[in-house]
C-alpha positions as CSV (number, residue, x, y, z in Angstrom):
1,X,-105.4,98.6,88.3
2,X,-106.0,96.7,85.0
3,X,-106.3,99.9,83.2
4,X,-102.9,101.1,84.4
5,X,-101.3,97.7,83.4
6,X,-102.9,97.9,80.0
7,X,-101.7,101.5,79.6
8,X,-98.2,100.6,80.7
9,X,-98.2,97.7,78.2
10,X,-99.3,100.0,75.4
11,X,-96.8,102.6,76.3
12,X,-93.9,100.1,76.1
13,X,-95.2,98.8,72.7
14,X,-95.2,102.5,71.4
15,X,-91.8,103.0,72.8
16,X,-90.6,99.8,71.1
17,X,-92.1,101.0,67.8
18,X,-90.1,104.2,68.0
19,X,-86.9,102.4,68.6
20,X,-86.6,101.2,65.1
21,X,-83.1,101.0,63.6
22,X,-82.0,104.4,62.3
23,X,-81.0,104.8,58.7
24,X,-77.4,103.4,58.3
25,X,-76.1,106.4,56.3
26,X,-72.7,106.4,57.9
27,X,-72.3,102.6,57.2
28,X,-73.3,103.1,53.6
29,X,-70.7,105.8,53.3
30,X,-68.1,103.6,54.8
31,X,-69.0,100.8,52.4
32,X,-68.8,103.1,49.4
33,X,-65.3,104.2,50.5
34,X,-64.2,100.6,50.9
35,X,-65.5,99.8,47.4
36,X,-63.7,102.9,46.0
37,X,-60.5,101.9,47.8
38,X,-60.6,98.4,46.5
39,X,-61.0,99.7,42.9
40,X,-58.3,102.3,43.4
41,X,-55.7,99.6,44.3
42,X,-56.7,97.6,41.1
43,X,-59.6,95.4,42.0
44,X,-61.7,94.7,39.0
45,X,-64.9,92.8,38.3
46,X,-62.7,89.7,37.9
47,X,-62.1,89.7,41.7
48,X,-65.0,87.7,43.1
49,X,-65.0,89.6,46.4
50,X,-65.4,92.8,44.6
51,X,-68.5,91.5,42.7
52,X,-70.0,90.2,45.9
53,X,-69.4,93.7,47.6
54,X,-71.0,95.5,44.8
55,X,-74.0,93.0,44.8
56,X,-74.5,93.5,48.6
57,X,-74.1,97.2,48.3
58,X,-76.8,97.3,45.6
59,X,-79.0,95.2,48.0
60,X,-78.3,97.5,50.9
61,X,-79.5,100.4,48.7
62,X,-82.7,98.5,47.8
63,X,-83.3,97.9,51.5
64,X,-82.7,101.6,52.2
65,X,-85.4,102.6,49.7
66,X,-87.8,100.2,51.4
67,X,-86.8,101.6,54.8
68,X,-85.6,98.2,55.9
69,X,-82.7,99.8,57.8
70,X,-81.5,96.8,59.8
71,X,-81.2,94.7,56.6
72,X,-79.6,97.7,54.9
73,X,-77.0,98.0,57.6
74,X,-76.2,94.3,57.7
75,X,-75.8,94.2,53.8
76,X,-73.7,97.4,53.9
77,X,-71.4,95.9,56.6
78,X,-71.0,92.7,54.5
79,X,-70.2,94.8,51.4
80,X,-67.6,96.8,53.4
81,X,-65.9,93.6,54.5
82,X,-66.0,92.0,51.1
83,X,-64.6,95.2,49.5
84,X,-61.7,95.1,52.1
85,X,-61.1,91.5,51.4
86,X,-61.0,92.3,47.7
87,X,-58.5,95.1,48.4
88,X,-56.4,92.7,50.5
89,X,-56.4,90.0,47.8
90,X,-55.2,92.5,45.1
91,X,-52.5,93.9,47.4
92,X,-51.4,90.4,48.3
93,X,-51.2,89.4,44.6
94,X,-49.2,92.6,43.8
95,X,-46.8,91.9,46.7
96,X,-46.3,88.3,45.5
97,X,-45.5,89.5,42.0
98,X,-43.0,92.0,43.3
99,X,-41.5,89.3,45.6
100,X,-41.2,86.9,42.6
101,X,-39.6,89.5,40.5
102,X,-37.1,90.3,43.2
103,X,-36.3,86.6,43.8
104,X,-35.6,86.1,40.0
105,X,-33.3,89.1,40.1
106,X,-31.4,87.7,43.1
107,X,-31.1,84.3,41.5
108,X,-29.8,86.0,38.3
109,X,-27.2,87.9,40.3
110,X,-26.1,84.8,42.2
111,X,-25.7,82.9,38.9
112,X,-23.7,85.8,37.4
113,X,-21.5,86.0,40.5
114,X,-21.0,82.2,40.5
115,X,-19.9,82.2,36.8
116,X,-17.2,84.8,37.3
117,X,-13.6,83.6,37.7
């Protein structure tokens, strides 16, 4: 009976060892796309979130080379989120600039209309 219990325990350990995290290739691809999209809308190295995303992506690639797939996945997910935040900040900034420009035009038109007899 003890032999069966020992065998069952060893079988469970073997199965647990086979259940390692798979390589996060899809997450790395998504993260790369998010970085590319952030850059496409105008994010530069001056945007702190983009720098963080690039650093985390580099760390994810190092983790991949060491087959630390769980860490690679977490870093890649963080990189994706940071890249999306960088993209959102750039787009928000551009929208604010456009809003300010339109507001100044409206104010100028109001002033011109107010000055007419």
